[in-house]
Short mmCIF file of C-alpha atoms and ligand atoms in Angstrom, two decimals:
data_model
loop_
_atom_site.label_atom_id
_atom_site.label_comp_id
_atom_site.label_asym_id
_atom_site.label_seq_id
_atom_site.Cartn_x
_atom_site.Cartn_y
_atom_site.Cartn_z
CA MET A 886 -0.02 -0.07 0.04
CA VAL A 887 1.55 3.48 -0.72
CA GLU A 888 0.14 6.37 1.79
CA ASN A 889 -1.83 8.63 0.43
CA ASP A 890 -0.83 12.44 -0.61
CA ASN A 891 -0.75 14.52 -3.08
CA LEU A 892 2.40 14.05 -4.40
CA ARG A 893 0.92 12.98 -8.02
CA TYR A 894 -1.31 15.75 -8.30
CA THR A 895 1.48 18.71 -7.92
CA LYS A 896 1.07 21.12 -10.61
CA ILE A 897 3.76 23.76 -11.11
CA ALA A 898 2.56 26.71 -12.54
CA LEU A 899 4.56 28.10 -15.53
CA LYS A 900 6.02 31.49 -15.13
CA ASN A 901 6.85 31.85 -18.57
CA GLY A 902 3.22 30.78 -20.13
CA SER A 903 0.19 30.15 -19.10
CA GLY A 904 -1.23 27.61 -16.60
CA ALA A 905 -0.09 25.03 -14.76
CA ILE A 906 1.73 22.00 -15.76
CA PRO A 907 1.05 18.39 -13.77
CA ALA A 908 4.22 17.04 -12.50
CA LEU A 909 3.25 14.02 -13.69
CA GLY A 910 2.94 13.15 -17.40
CA PHE A 911 2.33 10.37 -19.28
CA GLY A 912 4.93 10.08 -22.88
CA THR A 913 3.35 8.17 -25.46
CA LEU A 914 6.30 7.12 -27.68
CA ILE A 915 4.60 4.22 -27.92
CA PRO A 916 5.54 3.05 -31.48
CA ASP A 917 2.50 0.28 -32.27
CA LEU A 918 -0.59 2.87 -32.69
CA MET A 919 -3.25 0.92 -31.38
CA ALA A 920 -1.00 0.28 -28.01
CA THR A 921 -0.73 3.98 -27.84
CA ARG A 922 -4.28 4.46 -28.26
CA THR A 923 -5.06 1.93 -25.47
CA ALA A 924 -2.63 3.32 -23.64
CA THR A 925 -3.02 7.03 -23.73
CA LYS A 926 -6.72 6.06 -22.92
CA ALA A 927 -5.93 4.20 -19.79
CA ALA A 928 -3.43 6.78 -18.74
CA LEU A 929 -5.91 9.53 -18.74
CA GLU A 930 -8.46 7.24 -16.91
CA ALA A 931 -5.68 6.42 -14.26
CA GLY A 932 -5.39 10.28 -13.78
CA PHE A 933 -2.68 11.08 -15.49
CA ARG A 934 -3.21 14.99 -16.94
CA GLN A 935 -0.63 15.62 -18.93
CA PRO A 936 0.07 13.68 -22.10
CA ASP A 937 3.65 14.23 -24.21
CA ALA A 938 2.99 14.20 -27.59
CA SER A 939 5.28 14.45 -30.90
CA GLU A 940 5.03 14.73 -34.60
CA ARG A 941 7.79 12.86 -34.37
CA TYR A 942 6.17 9.61 -33.24
CA ARG A 943 3.88 9.48 -35.77
CA ASN A 944 0.93 8.78 -33.40
CA GLU A 945 -0.75 12.11 -32.49
CA LYS A 946 -4.08 11.10 -34.41
CA GLU A 947 -3.84 8.26 -32.08
CA VAL A 948 -3.22 10.27 -29.40
CA GLY A 949 -6.21 12.58 -30.61
CA GLU A 950 -8.34 9.60 -30.96
CA ALA A 951 -7.66 8.02 -27.06
CA MET A 952 -8.57 12.35 -25.61
CA GLN A 953 -11.81 12.04 -27.51
CA GLU A 954 -13.01 8.41 -26.11
CA VAL A 955 -12.47 9.94 -23.14
CA PHE A 956 -13.69 13.37 -23.98
CA LYS A 957 -16.72 12.20 -25.33
CA ALA A 958 -17.71 9.40 -22.16
CA ARG A 959 -17.16 12.64 -20.49
CA LYS A 960 -14.80 11.92 -18.36
CA ILE A 961 -12.26 14.37 -18.44
CA LYS A 962 -12.96 17.83 -20.04
CA ARG A 963 -10.00 19.28 -22.56
CA GLU A 964 -9.31 21.78 -20.08
CA ASP A 965 -8.74 19.41 -17.65
CA LEU A 966 -5.23 18.67 -19.36
CA PHE A 967 -2.29 20.14 -20.11
CA ILE A 968 -1.44 18.69 -23.77
CA ALA A 969 2.06 18.87 -25.11
CA THR A 970 3.40 18.40 -28.38
CA LYS A 971 6.65 19.05 -30.36
CA LEU A 972 8.29 20.52 -33.89
CA TRP A 973 10.66 18.16 -35.33
CA ASN A 974 14.06 18.83 -36.71
CA ASN A 975 12.86 18.31 -40.88
CA ASN A 976 10.24 21.46 -39.93
CA HIS A 977 12.44 24.28 -37.99
CA ARG A 978 12.30 26.84 -41.12
CA PRO A 979 10.17 29.56 -39.89
CA GLU A 980 7.80 28.67 -43.35
CA ARG A 981 7.83 25.12 -42.12
CA VAL A 982 6.87 25.70 -38.20
CA LYS A 983 3.35 26.84 -38.71
CA PRO A 984 2.11 24.09 -41.13
CA ALA A 985 3.57 21.76 -38.51
CA PHE A 986 2.12 22.69 -35.67
CA GLU A 987 -1.69 22.95 -37.83
CA ALA A 988 -0.75 19.42 -38.65
CA SER A 989 -0.38 18.03 -34.96
CA LEU A 990 -3.05 20.33 -33.43
CA LYS A 991 -5.56 18.53 -36.61
CA LYS A 992 -3.92 14.98 -35.92
CA LEU A 993 -4.72 15.45 -31.68
CA GLN A 994 -8.06 17.03 -32.58
CA LEU A 995 -7.27 20.58 -30.61
CA ASP A 996 -7.82 24.09 -31.50
CA TYR A 997 -4.56 24.72 -29.19
CA VAL A 998 -1.90 22.75 -27.42
CA ASP A 999 -0.74 23.96 -23.57
CA LEU A 1000 3.05 23.68 -24.52
CA TYR A 1001 5.05 23.26 -27.99
CA LEU A 1002 8.35 22.14 -28.14
CA ILE A 1003 10.90 22.27 -30.23
CA HIS A 1004 11.78 18.87 -30.04
CA THR A 1005 15.62 19.14 -30.15
CA PRO A 1006 18.03 21.75 -31.59
CA PHE A 1007 19.36 20.27 -34.42
CA ALA A 1008 17.42 21.22 -38.29
CA PHE A 1009 17.43 18.55 -40.47
CA GLN A 1010 17.24 18.85 -44.13
CA PRO A 1011 13.84 20.36 -45.37
CA GLY A 1012 11.47 18.49 -46.67
CA ASP A 1013 9.22 15.50 -45.45
CA GLU A 1014 11.51 13.55 -44.58
CA GLN A 1015 11.95 13.15 -40.42
CA ASP A 1016 15.43 11.32 -40.96
CA PRO A 1017 16.73 12.74 -43.95
CA ARG A 1018 20.69 10.84 -45.03
CA ASP A 1019 23.03 11.16 -47.84
CA ALA A 1020 24.38 8.42 -49.49
CA ASN A 1021 26.63 7.58 -47.03
CA ASP A 1022 23.59 7.25 -43.78
CA ASN A 1023 24.78 10.36 -42.34
CA VAL A 1024 22.14 12.39 -41.52
CA ILE A 1025 21.93 15.65 -43.88
CA TYR A 1026 21.68 19.04 -41.44
CA ASP A 1027 20.16 22.41 -42.46
CA LYS A 1028 22.84 25.43 -41.92
CA GLY A 1029 19.53 27.26 -43.03
CA ALA A 1030 17.77 28.19 -39.85
CA THR A 1031 19.29 28.78 -36.59
CA LEU A 1032 17.62 27.45 -32.72
CA LEU A 1033 16.44 31.35 -32.38
CA ASP A 1034 14.90 31.72 -36.07
CA THR A 1035 12.70 28.64 -35.14
CA TRP A 1036 12.28 29.88 -31.63
CA ARG A 1037 10.75 33.29 -32.89
CA THR A 1038 8.29 31.54 -35.01
CA LEU A 1039 7.01 29.84 -32.19
CA GLU A 1040 6.60 32.51 -30.52
CA GLY A 1041 4.41 33.70 -33.08
CA LEU A 1042 2.18 31.07 -32.08
CA VAL A 1043 2.06 31.68 -28.22
CA ASP A 1044 0.91 35.41 -29.64
CA GLU A 1045 -1.76 33.72 -31.50
CA GLY A 1046 -2.68 32.03 -28.25
CA LYS A 1047 -2.40 28.56 -30.08
CA GLY A 1048 0.34 27.27 -28.06
CA LYS A 1049 -0.32 28.60 -24.47
CA ALA A 1050 3.76 27.58 -23.81
CA ILE A 1051 6.63 27.03 -25.88
CA GLY A 1052 10.08 25.45 -24.62
CA LEU A 1053 13.03 23.14 -25.55
CA SER A 1054 13.98 19.68 -25.50
CA ASP A 1055 17.55 18.20 -25.82
CA VAL A 1056 19.28 21.19 -25.00
CA THR A 1057 22.06 21.76 -23.26
CA LEU A 1058 22.38 24.62 -20.47
CA ASP A 1059 24.26 26.96 -22.51
CA GLN A 1060 21.72 26.25 -25.67
CA ALA A 1061 19.19 26.90 -22.76
CA LYS A 1062 20.37 30.14 -21.67
CA GLU A 1063 20.73 31.26 -25.51
CA ILE A 1064 17.27 30.90 -25.86
CA PHE A 1065 16.05 32.77 -22.63
CA GLU A 1066 18.81 35.28 -23.17
CA ALA A 1067 17.21 36.05 -26.86
CA GLY A 1068 13.70 34.99 -26.64
CA ARG A 1069 11.07 37.81 -26.45
CA ILE A 1070 9.06 35.16 -24.83
CA LYS A 1071 10.95 32.84 -22.51
CA PRO A 1072 10.78 29.28 -22.56
CA ALA A 1073 8.45 27.83 -20.17
CA VAL A 1074 9.62 24.82 -20.06
CA VAL A 1075 13.06 22.84 -20.62
CA HIS A 1076 12.68 18.65 -21.14
CA VAL A 1077 15.58 16.51 -21.19
CA GLU A 1078 16.69 13.40 -20.00
CA SER A 1079 16.94 13.75 -16.01
CA HIS A 1080 16.89 10.78 -13.55
CA PRO A 1081 19.60 9.79 -10.56
CA TYR A 1082 22.30 8.43 -12.93
CA LEU A 1083 21.52 12.00 -15.21
CA PRO A 1084 20.96 14.43 -12.57
CA GLN A 1085 21.60 17.72 -14.02
CA TRP A 1086 21.85 19.61 -11.54
CA ASP A 1087 23.25 23.05 -13.25
CA LEU A 1088 20.60 22.85 -15.61
CA LEU A 1089 17.69 22.48 -12.72
CA ASP A 1090 19.80 25.41 -10.72
CA TYR A 1091 19.42 27.63 -14.24
CA CYS A 1092 15.92 26.18 -14.88
CA ARG A 1093 14.75 27.18 -11.20
CA LYS A 1094 16.73 30.70 -11.11
CA ASN A 1095 14.42 31.49 -14.04
CA GLY A 1096 11.21 30.10 -13.65
CA ILE A 1097 11.59 27.32 -16.34
CA VAL A 1098 10.23 24.42 -15.74
CA LEU A 1099 13.03 21.26 -15.88
CA GLN A 1100 10.69 18.24 -16.91
CA ALA A 1101 12.57 14.67 -17.07
CA PHE A 1102 11.75 12.14 -19.96
CA ALA A 1103 13.41 8.82 -19.32
CA ALA A 1104 12.63 9.01 -15.88
CA LEU A 1105 12.85 5.71 -15.87
CA GLY A 1106 16.22 5.16 -17.39
CA HIS A 1107 13.97 3.55 -20.18
CA SER A 1108 14.31 -0.17 -19.02
CA SER A 1109 18.14 -0.18 -20.75
CA GLU A 1110 21.36 -1.21 -19.39
CA PRO A 1111 22.57 -0.45 -16.41
CA LYS A 1112 18.78 -0.87 -15.04
CA LEU A 1113 17.99 2.00 -12.94
CA LEU A 1114 15.41 0.19 -11.68
CA GLU A 1115 17.40 -2.34 -10.03
CA ASP A 1116 20.03 0.22 -8.97
CA PRO A 1117 20.70 -1.11 -4.74
CA VAL A 1118 19.87 2.11 -3.63
CA ILE A 1119 16.67 2.16 -5.67
CA THR A 1120 15.46 -1.26 -4.35
CA ALA A 1121 16.80 -0.57 -0.96
CA ILE A 1122 14.44 2.54 -0.55
CA ALA A 1123 11.63 0.84 -2.40
CA LYS A 1124 11.24 -2.19 -0.11
CA ARG A 1125 11.65 0.29 3.17
CA ALA A 1126 9.01 2.41 1.95
CA ASN A 1127 7.06 -0.04 0.60
CA LYS A 1128 6.68 1.39 -2.89
CA THR A 1129 7.86 0.08 -5.93
CA PRO A 1130 11.23 1.21 -7.67
CA ALA A 1131 9.20 3.19 -10.61
CA GLN A 1132 7.56 4.86 -8.00
CA VAL A 1133 10.64 5.97 -6.22
CA LEU A 1134 12.16 6.91 -8.82
CA LEU A 1135 8.93 9.12 -9.80
CA ALA A 1136 8.90 10.80 -6.54
CA TRP A 1137 12.07 11.38 -6.19
CA GLY A 1138 12.10 13.44 -9.70
CA ILE A 1139 9.16 15.43 -8.39
CA GLN A 1140 10.30 16.12 -5.16
CA ARG A 1141 13.14 17.45 -6.50
CA GLY A 1142 11.17 20.07 -8.45
CA MET A 1143 10.84 18.74 -11.79
CA ALA A 1144 8.14 17.66 -14.16
CA VAL A 1145 8.91 14.14 -15.04
CA LEU A 1146 7.28 11.88 -17.58
CA ILE A 1147 6.53 8.01 -17.62
CA THR A 1148 5.56 5.81 -20.77
CA SER A 1149 4.01 2.48 -20.32
CA LYS A 1150 1.94 0.52 -22.57
CA THR A 1151 1.35 -2.00 -19.77
CA PRO A 1152 -2.35 -1.58 -17.74
CA ARG A 1153 -1.02 -3.00 -14.31
CA ARG A 1154 1.77 -0.54 -14.78
CA ILE A 1155 0.05 2.88 -15.91
CA LYS A 1156 -1.99 2.31 -12.53
CA GLU A 1157 0.94 1.55 -10.65
CA ASN A 1158 3.08 4.85 -12.33
CA PHE A 1159 0.03 7.33 -11.22
CA GLU A 1160 0.07 5.93 -7.68
CA VAL A 1161 3.04 7.68 -6.51
CA SER A 1162 3.76 9.32 -2.83
CA ARG A 1163 6.02 11.17 -0.90
CA LEU A 1164 9.67 9.84 0.33
CA PRO A 1165 10.87 10.64 3.06
CA GLU A 1166 14.23 13.59 3.06
CA ASP A 1167 16.38 10.55 3.84
CA ALA A 1168 15.48 8.89 1.11
CA MET A 1169 16.28 11.50 -0.85
CA ARG A 1170 19.36 12.73 0.01
CA GLU A 1171 20.26 8.62 -0.40
CA ILE A 1172 19.44 9.00 -3.81
CA SER A 1173 20.82 12.92 -4.93
CA GLU A 1174 24.59 12.09 -2.86
CA GLY A 1175 24.49 8.12 -2.31
CA ILE A 1176 24.05 7.35 -6.39
CA GLN A 1177 27.59 8.29 -8.01
CA SER A 1178 27.08 6.54 -11.50
CA ARG A 1179 26.71 8.53 -14.27
CA VAL A 1180 25.03 7.38 -17.52
CA ARG A 1181 23.07 9.13 -20.22
CA PHE A 1182 20.78 6.74 -22.05
CA ASN A 1183 19.50 8.58 -25.40
CA ALA A 1184 22.34 9.84 -27.13
CA VAL A 1185 19.72 12.31 -29.39
CA VAL A 1186 21.44 15.64 -27.89
CA GLU A 1187 24.75 15.13 -29.68
CA SER A 1188 23.19 14.53 -33.01
CA GLY A 1189 19.07 15.21 -33.08
CA VAL A 1190 18.73 11.55 -34.05
CA PRO A 1191 16.42 10.11 -31.47
CA GLY A 1192 18.27 6.88 -29.59
CA PHE A 1193 15.00 5.71 -28.14
CA ILE A 1194 12.57 5.88 -32.21
CA PRO A 1195 13.73 2.33 -33.90
CA ARG A 1196 15.19 2.90 -37.33
CA GLY A 1197 12.52 2.83 -39.59
CA MET A 1198 9.97 4.02 -37.56
CA GLY A 1199 8.37 6.06 -39.76
CA GLY A 1200 11.36 7.78 -41.73
N1 NAP B 2105 12.83 15.02 -26.25
C1 NAP B 2105 12.93 13.68 -26.51
O1 NAP B 2105 14.00 13.79 -27.27
C2 NAP B 2105 12.06 12.43 -25.84
C3 NAP B 2105 13.43 11.24 -25.95
C4 NAP B 2105 12.85 10.34 -25.38
C5 NAP B 2105 11.74 10.41 -24.55
N2 NAP B 2105 10.62 10.96 -24.44
C6 NAP B 2105 9.56 11.33 -23.90
O2 NAP B 2105 9.53 11.17 -22.75
C7 NAP B 2105 8.30 9.99 -22.31
C8 NAP B 2105 9.06 8.58 -21.39
O3 NAP B 2105 10.47 8.71 -21.53
P1 NAP B 2105 10.63 7.18 -21.94
O4 NAP B 2105 9.43 6.18 -22.49
O5 NAP B 2105 12.35 6.93 -23.11
O6 NAP B 2105 11.71 6.25 -20.76
P2 NAP B 2105 10.53 5.60 -19.59
O7 NAP B 2105 9.72 6.14 -19.34
O8 NAP B 2105 12.01 6.02 -18.43
O9 NAP B 2105 10.69 4.08 -19.71
C9 NAP B 2105 9.91 3.30 -20.69
C10 NAP B 2105 10.07 2.17 -20.29
O10 NAP B 2105 9.89 1.93 -18.59
C11 NAP B 2105 8.69 0.59 -18.48
N3 NAP B 2105 8.16 1.26 -17.43
C12 NAP B 2105 7.00 1.66 -17.36
N4 NAP B 2105 6.77 1.80 -16.16
C13 NAP B 2105 7.61 0.90 -15.57
C14 NAP B 2105 7.42 0.54 -14.02
N5 NAP B 2105 6.48 0.70 -13.64
N6 NAP B 2105 7.76 -0.93 -13.36
C15 NAP B 2105 9.04 -1.15 -15.15
N7 NAP B 2105 9.37 -0.85 -15.89
C16 NAP B 2105 8.15 0.23 -16.11
C17 NAP B 2105 8.18 0.39 -19.98
O11 NAP B 2105 7.91 -0.37 -20.37
P3 NAP B 2105 6.42 -1.15 -20.77
O12 NAP B 2105 5.75 -0.41 -21.82
O13 NAP B 2105 6.16 -2.42 -21.94
O14 NAP B 2105 5.18 -1.27 -19.60
C18 NAP B 2105 9.06 1.31 -21.07
O15 NAP B 2105 10.23 0.05 -21.47
C19 NAP B 2105 8.32 9.29 -23.87
O16 NAP B 2105 7.39 8.96 -24.13
C20 NAP B 2105 8.16 10.61 -24.58
O17 NAP B 2105 7.16 10.93 -24.11
C21 NAP B 2105 11.31 12.46 -25.49
#
């Protein structure tokens, strides 16, 4: 039994945008389309209120259908949700941003999103190919659009009220600073890989000082090796606190002031992942100070190529 507290309902007010982002969000990076739809619906029914989508996942239509199902059943209203999606790398040129954004809205069956993120700071060759490669299988980048050019176009979406807040993903601290300093509208959210093996203390500190929400993906280490869910510090705390290792990792993320994303296709785990409750302060310290391993699971920050999306999925 988990103790009953309000940690799972934590919302973080956006200083650089309107509304408040639920600290516990549901990621929709699920390659199978039918599984996307059933898992998203199950997540909304379990209590998740922040679906995180992306044009790159090529399943926004199924995420939209899952949301419509729960809206139609009058279980949840649109305004109860904080919905995010992301602009992919082949659409960084300013003239491509709005059409890409509108296409996402259409697939999601929405009039606006609560958060629109630039999925990575890497601009790829503009065009319909999401993973453009040359004859040697090297990614074709685009020097014709800087991150700031793309950002300024996203600012226009906020002016139009179609993106309530905008943010960055897979950026370094320097890239976050550059946009924060130059942007007319500041990033509301910076979305990066973070967990006890990649705590990102400097970035978290910068975000806190500047009213930016740091949102973590791969909060469970994405089931990759070395298995964060099997780390002895995490499993010992889970046993002591009568929680599962996943619940310990999610609580740690929220209590240190981040928003966290979690993905699962498994109904039992979806429920488990929403049953998050507070960790005692000594457990927080043990994780923050006692875990010294450092692992980045996703190399997307180095190249813009998504580490967790199988090649061939979509493009
Ligand atoms: N911006 C980016 O570049 C970027 C990159 C990666 C991810 N993301 C976003 O972040 C979201 C979350 O990241 P993620 O999916 O990579 O990582 P994750 O949530 O750390 O890991 C998902 C994996 O953990 C398993 N899992 C879920 N709950 C579990 C539990 N309670 N116990 C044991 N295993 C469990 C899932 O398996 P089952 O599904 O089989 O249950 C799945 O294999 C994505 O969906 C996406 O929205 C963004």
